[in-house]
Tab-separated table of C-alpha atoms in Angstrom:
chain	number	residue	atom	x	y	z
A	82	UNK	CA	0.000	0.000	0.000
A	83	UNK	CA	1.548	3.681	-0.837
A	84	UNK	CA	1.135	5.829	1.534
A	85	UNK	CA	0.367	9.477	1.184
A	86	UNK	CA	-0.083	12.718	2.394
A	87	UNK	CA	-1.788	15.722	1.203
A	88	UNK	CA	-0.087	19.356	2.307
A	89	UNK	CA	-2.501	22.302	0.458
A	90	UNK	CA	-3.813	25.363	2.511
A	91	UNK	CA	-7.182	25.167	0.968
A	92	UNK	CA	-9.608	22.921	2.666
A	93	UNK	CA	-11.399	21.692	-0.437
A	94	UNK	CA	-8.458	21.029	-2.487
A	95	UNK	CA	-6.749	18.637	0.088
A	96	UNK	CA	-10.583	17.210	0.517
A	97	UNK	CA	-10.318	16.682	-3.253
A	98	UNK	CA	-7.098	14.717	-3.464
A	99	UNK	CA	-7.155	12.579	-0.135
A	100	UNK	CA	-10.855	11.343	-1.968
A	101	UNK	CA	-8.978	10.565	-4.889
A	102	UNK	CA	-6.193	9.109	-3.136
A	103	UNK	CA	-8.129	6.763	-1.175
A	104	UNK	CA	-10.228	5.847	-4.407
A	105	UNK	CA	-7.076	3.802	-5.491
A	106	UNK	CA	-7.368	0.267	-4.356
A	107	UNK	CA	-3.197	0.465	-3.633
A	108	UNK	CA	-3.141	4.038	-2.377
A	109	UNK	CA	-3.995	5.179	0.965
A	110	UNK	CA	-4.278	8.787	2.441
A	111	UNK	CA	-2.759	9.082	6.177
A	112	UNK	CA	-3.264	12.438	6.777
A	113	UNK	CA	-3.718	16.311	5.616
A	114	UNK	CA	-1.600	19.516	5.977
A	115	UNK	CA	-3.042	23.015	5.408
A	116	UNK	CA	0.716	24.209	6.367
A	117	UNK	CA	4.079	23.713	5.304
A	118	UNK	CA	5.185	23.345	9.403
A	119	UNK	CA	1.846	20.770	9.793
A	120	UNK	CA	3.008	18.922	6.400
A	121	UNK	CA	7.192	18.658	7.953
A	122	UNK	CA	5.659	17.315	11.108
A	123	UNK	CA	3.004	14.708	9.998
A	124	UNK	CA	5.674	13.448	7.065
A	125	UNK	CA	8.113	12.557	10.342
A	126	UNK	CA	5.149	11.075	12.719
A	127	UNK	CA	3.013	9.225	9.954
A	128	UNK	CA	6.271	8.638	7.295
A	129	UNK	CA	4.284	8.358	3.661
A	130	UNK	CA	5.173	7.333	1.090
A	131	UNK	CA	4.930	10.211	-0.785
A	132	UNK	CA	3.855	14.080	-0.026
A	133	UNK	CA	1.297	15.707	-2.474
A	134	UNK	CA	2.966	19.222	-1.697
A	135	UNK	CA	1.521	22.595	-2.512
A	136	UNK	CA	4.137	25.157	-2.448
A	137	UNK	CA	2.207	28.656	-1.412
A	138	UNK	CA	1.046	28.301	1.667
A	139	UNK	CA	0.797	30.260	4.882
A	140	UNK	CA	3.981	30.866	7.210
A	141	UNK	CA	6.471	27.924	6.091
A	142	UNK	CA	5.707	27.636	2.268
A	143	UNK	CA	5.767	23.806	0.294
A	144	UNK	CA	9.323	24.756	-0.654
A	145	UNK	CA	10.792	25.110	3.307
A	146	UNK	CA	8.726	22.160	3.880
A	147	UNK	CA	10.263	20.213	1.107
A	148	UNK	CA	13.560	20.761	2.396
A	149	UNK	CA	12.633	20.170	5.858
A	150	UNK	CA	11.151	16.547	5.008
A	151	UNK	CA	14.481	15.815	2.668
A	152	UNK	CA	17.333	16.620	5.324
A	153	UNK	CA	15.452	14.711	8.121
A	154	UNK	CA	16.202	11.304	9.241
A	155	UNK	CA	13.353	10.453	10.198
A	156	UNK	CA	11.746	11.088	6.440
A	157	UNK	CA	14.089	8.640	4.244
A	158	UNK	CA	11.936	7.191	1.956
A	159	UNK	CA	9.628	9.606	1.643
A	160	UNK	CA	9.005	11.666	-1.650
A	161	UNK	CA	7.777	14.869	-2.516
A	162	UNK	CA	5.683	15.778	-5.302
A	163	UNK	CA	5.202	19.437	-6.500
A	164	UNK	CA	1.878	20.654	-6.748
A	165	UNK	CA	1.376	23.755	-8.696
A	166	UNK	CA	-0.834	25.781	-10.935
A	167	UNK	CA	1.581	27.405	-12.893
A	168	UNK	CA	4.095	25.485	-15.367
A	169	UNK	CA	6.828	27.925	-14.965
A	170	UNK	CA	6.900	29.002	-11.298
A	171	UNK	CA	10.273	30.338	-9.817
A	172	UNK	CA	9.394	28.186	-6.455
A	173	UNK	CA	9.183	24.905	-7.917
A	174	UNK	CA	13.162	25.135	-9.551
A	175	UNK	CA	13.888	26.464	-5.862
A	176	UNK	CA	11.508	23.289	-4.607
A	177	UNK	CA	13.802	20.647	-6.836
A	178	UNK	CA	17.052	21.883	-5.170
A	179	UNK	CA	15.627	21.269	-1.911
A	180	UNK	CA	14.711	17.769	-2.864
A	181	UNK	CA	11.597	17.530	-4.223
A	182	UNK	CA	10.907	14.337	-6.575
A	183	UNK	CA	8.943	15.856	-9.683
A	184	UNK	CA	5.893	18.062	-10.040
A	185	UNK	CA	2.906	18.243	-11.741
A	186	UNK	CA	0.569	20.970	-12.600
A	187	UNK	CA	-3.237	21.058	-10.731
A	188	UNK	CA	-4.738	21.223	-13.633
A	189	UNK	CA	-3.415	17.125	-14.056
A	190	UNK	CA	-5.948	14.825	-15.017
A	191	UNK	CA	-6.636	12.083	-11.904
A	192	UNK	CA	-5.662	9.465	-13.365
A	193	UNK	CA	-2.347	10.697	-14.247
A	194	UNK	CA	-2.287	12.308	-10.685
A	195	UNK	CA	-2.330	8.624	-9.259
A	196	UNK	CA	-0.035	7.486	-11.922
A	197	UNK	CA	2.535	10.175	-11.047
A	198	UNK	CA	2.224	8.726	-7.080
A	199	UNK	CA	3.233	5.330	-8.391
A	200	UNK	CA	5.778	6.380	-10.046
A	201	UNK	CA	7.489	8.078	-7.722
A	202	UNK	CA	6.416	5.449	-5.015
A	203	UNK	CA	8.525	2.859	-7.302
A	204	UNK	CA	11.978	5.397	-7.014
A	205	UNK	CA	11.360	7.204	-10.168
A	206	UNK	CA	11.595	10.736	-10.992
A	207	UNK	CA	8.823	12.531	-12.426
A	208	UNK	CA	10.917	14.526	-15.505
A	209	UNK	CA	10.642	13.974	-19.059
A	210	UNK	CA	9.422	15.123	-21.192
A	211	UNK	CA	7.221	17.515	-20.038
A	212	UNK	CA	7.314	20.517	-17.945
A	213	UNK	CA	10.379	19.593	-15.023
A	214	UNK	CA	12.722	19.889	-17.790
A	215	UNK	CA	11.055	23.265	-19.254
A	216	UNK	CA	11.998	24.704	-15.591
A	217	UNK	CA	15.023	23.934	-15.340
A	218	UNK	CA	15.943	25.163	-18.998
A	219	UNK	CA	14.385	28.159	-18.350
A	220	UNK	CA	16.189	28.726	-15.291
A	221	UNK	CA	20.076	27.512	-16.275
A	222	UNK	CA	19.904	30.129	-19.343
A	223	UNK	CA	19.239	33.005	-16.338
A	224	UNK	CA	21.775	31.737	-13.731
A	225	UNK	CA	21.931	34.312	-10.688
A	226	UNK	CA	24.406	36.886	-10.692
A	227	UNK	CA	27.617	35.139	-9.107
A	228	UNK	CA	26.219	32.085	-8.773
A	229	UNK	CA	28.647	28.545	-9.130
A	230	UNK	CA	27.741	25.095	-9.688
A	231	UNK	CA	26.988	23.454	-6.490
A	232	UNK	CA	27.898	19.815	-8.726
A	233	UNK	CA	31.451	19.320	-9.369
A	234	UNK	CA	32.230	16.022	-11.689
A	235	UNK	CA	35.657	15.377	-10.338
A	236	UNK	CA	34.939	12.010	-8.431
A	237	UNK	CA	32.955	10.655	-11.911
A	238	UNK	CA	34.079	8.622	-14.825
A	239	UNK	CA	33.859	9.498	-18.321
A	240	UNK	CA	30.542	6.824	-18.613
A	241	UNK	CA	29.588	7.941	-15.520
A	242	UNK	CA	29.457	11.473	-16.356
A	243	UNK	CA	28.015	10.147	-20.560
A	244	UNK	CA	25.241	8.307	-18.358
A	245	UNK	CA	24.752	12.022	-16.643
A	246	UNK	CA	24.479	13.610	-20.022
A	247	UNK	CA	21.439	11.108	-21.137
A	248	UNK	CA	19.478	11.342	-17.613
A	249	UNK	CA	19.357	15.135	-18.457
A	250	UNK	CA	18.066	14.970	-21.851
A	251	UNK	CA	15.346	12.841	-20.248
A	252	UNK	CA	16.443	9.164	-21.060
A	253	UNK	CA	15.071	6.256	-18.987
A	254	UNK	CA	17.910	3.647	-17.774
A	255	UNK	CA	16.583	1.096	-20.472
A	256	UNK	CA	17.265	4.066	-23.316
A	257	UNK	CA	20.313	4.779	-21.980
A	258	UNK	CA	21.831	1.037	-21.991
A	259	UNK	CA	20.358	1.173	-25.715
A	260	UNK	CA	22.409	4.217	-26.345
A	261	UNK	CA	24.925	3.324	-25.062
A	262	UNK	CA	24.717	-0.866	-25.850
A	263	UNK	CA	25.416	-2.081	-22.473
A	264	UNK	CA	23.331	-4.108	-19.903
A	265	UNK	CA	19.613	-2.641	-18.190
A	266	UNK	CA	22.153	-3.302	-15.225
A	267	UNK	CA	25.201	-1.706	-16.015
A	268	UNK	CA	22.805	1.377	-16.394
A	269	UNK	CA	21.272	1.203	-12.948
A	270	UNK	CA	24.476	0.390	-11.726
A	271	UNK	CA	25.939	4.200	-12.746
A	272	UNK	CA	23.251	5.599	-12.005
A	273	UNK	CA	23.339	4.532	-8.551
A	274	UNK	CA	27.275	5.481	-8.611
A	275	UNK	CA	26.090	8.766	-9.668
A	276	UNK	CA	23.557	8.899	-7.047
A	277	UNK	CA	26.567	8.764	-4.402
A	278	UNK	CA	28.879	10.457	-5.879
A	279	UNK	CA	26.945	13.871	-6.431
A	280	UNK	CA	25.165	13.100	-2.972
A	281	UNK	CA	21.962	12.874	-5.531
A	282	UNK	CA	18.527	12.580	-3.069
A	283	UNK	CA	17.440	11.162	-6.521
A	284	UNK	CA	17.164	11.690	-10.032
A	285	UNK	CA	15.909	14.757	-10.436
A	286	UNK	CA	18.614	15.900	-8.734
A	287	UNK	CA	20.570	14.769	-11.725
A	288	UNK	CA	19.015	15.914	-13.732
A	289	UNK	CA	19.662	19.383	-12.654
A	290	UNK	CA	23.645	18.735	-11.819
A	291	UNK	CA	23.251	17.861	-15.781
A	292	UNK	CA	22.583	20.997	-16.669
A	293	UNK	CA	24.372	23.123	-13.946
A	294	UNK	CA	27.875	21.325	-15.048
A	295	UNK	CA	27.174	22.058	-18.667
A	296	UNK	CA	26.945	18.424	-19.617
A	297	UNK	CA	23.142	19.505	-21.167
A	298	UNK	CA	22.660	22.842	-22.068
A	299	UNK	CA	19.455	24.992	-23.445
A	300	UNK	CA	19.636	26.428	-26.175
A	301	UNK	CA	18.157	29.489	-27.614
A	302	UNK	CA	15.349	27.958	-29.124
A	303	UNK	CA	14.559	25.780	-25.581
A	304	UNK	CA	15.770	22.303	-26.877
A	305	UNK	CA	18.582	20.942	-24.797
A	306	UNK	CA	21.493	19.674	-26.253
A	307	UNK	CA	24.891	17.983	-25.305
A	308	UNK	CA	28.046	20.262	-24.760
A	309	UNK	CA	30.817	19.316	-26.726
A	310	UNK	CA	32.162	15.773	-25.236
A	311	UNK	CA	31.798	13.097	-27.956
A	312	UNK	CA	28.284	11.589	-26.645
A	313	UNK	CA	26.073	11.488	-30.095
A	314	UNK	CA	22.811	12.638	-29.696
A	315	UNK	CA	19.811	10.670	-29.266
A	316	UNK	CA	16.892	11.208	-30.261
A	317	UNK	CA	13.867	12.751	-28.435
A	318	UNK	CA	13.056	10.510	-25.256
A	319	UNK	CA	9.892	8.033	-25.136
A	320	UNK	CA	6.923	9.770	-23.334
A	321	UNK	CA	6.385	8.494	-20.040
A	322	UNK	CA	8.566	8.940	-16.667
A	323	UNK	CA	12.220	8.263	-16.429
A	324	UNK	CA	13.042	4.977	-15.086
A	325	UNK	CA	14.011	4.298	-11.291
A	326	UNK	CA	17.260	3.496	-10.053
């Protein structure tokens, strides 16, 4: 059973997804938030599986919350999913650093809001290719004034840092052993490398060192593409999720 919890300040929209939730013969709702403080608390008491997060809300916003849940003990295992009504909103690129797993927009039908909650119930990252990606493009073309990578590559391989490349243009880890002909195993295995070596909560979070290292890079026109390293490009990634660890 995946367990969930539902943080939104507005009483009928947490009403509307813990119904939903619990609709789902393999989901189960195990509590409500209508704060970002309640939401942090209730994550480390009831430990779900995953956090339906809204990020504006009252006193601590879904974004402090996020990275309250992600840097406590207490809360390993548990993944955050980015509620929002706007597809390119400044807080959910500042939610993703903290350690948020995906997001999706309000507007999502149900049945691909359940789908999403499996998904990232099953160690998945909710990215490509739709709107995750978008954000972070958008935002890596403005970087702040003064601001450095917080990913350095020096501890990574060459494949390790070619697998990088192809989780940031959205590849799952069965398109990546494709593209790069080796094993469905070999794949997961540098991922998981990767995942330790960049101190990676998960892949999102790799996807983003992708881009902030210059392995992927937007270009004018909004289409990622590889920096100059000898990877050939593939083409555009299946719809869907990328694949777990």
């Amino acid at each position: 059973m995946i367990r969930v919890l539902v943080a939104d300040d507005q009483a009928l929209v947490r009403g509307s997804f813990r119904l939903l939730v619990d609709t789902a013969p393999d989901l189960l709702a195990v509590g409500e938030a209508a704060t970002g403080q309640e939401a942090a608390q209730l994550a480390a008491s009831e430990k779900p599986d995953i956090v339906l997060m809204d990020i504006r809300m009252p006193g601590l916003d879904g974004i402090e919350a996020t990275r309250l849940i992600t840097a406590d003990p207490a809360c390993t295992g548990v993944s955050v999913l980015i509620l929002t009504t706007f597809d390119l909103d400044e807080y959910v690129f500042a939610a993703l650093h903290a350690g948020a797993s995906g997001f999706l927009l309000k507007d999502t039908r149900p049945a691909d809001l359940l789908t999403a909650i499996r998904v990232l119930a099953a160690g998945d990252a909710l990215l490509a290719p739709g709107i995750t990606r978008r954000l972070i493009e958008e935002f890596t073309r403005r970087p702040e004034p003064g601001r450095h990578p917080a990913t350095t590559l020096s501890e990574t391989t060459d494949r390790e840092r070619d697998v990088l490349t192809l989780i940031g243009l959205g590849l799952s880890n069965t398109e990546i052993a494709e593209h790069l002909h080796v094993s469905l195993s070999t794949a997961k295995t540098h991922v998981g490398r990767l995942l330790q070596k960049l101190s990676a909560r998960d892949r999102a979070q790799l996807v983003i060192a992708a881009y902030e290292t210059g392995l992927v890079r937007p270009t004018s026109a909004g289409t990622p593409h590889l920096s100059d390293r000898g990877v050939a490009m593939p083409g555009p990634p299946s719809p869907g999720t990328g694949s777990g660890r």
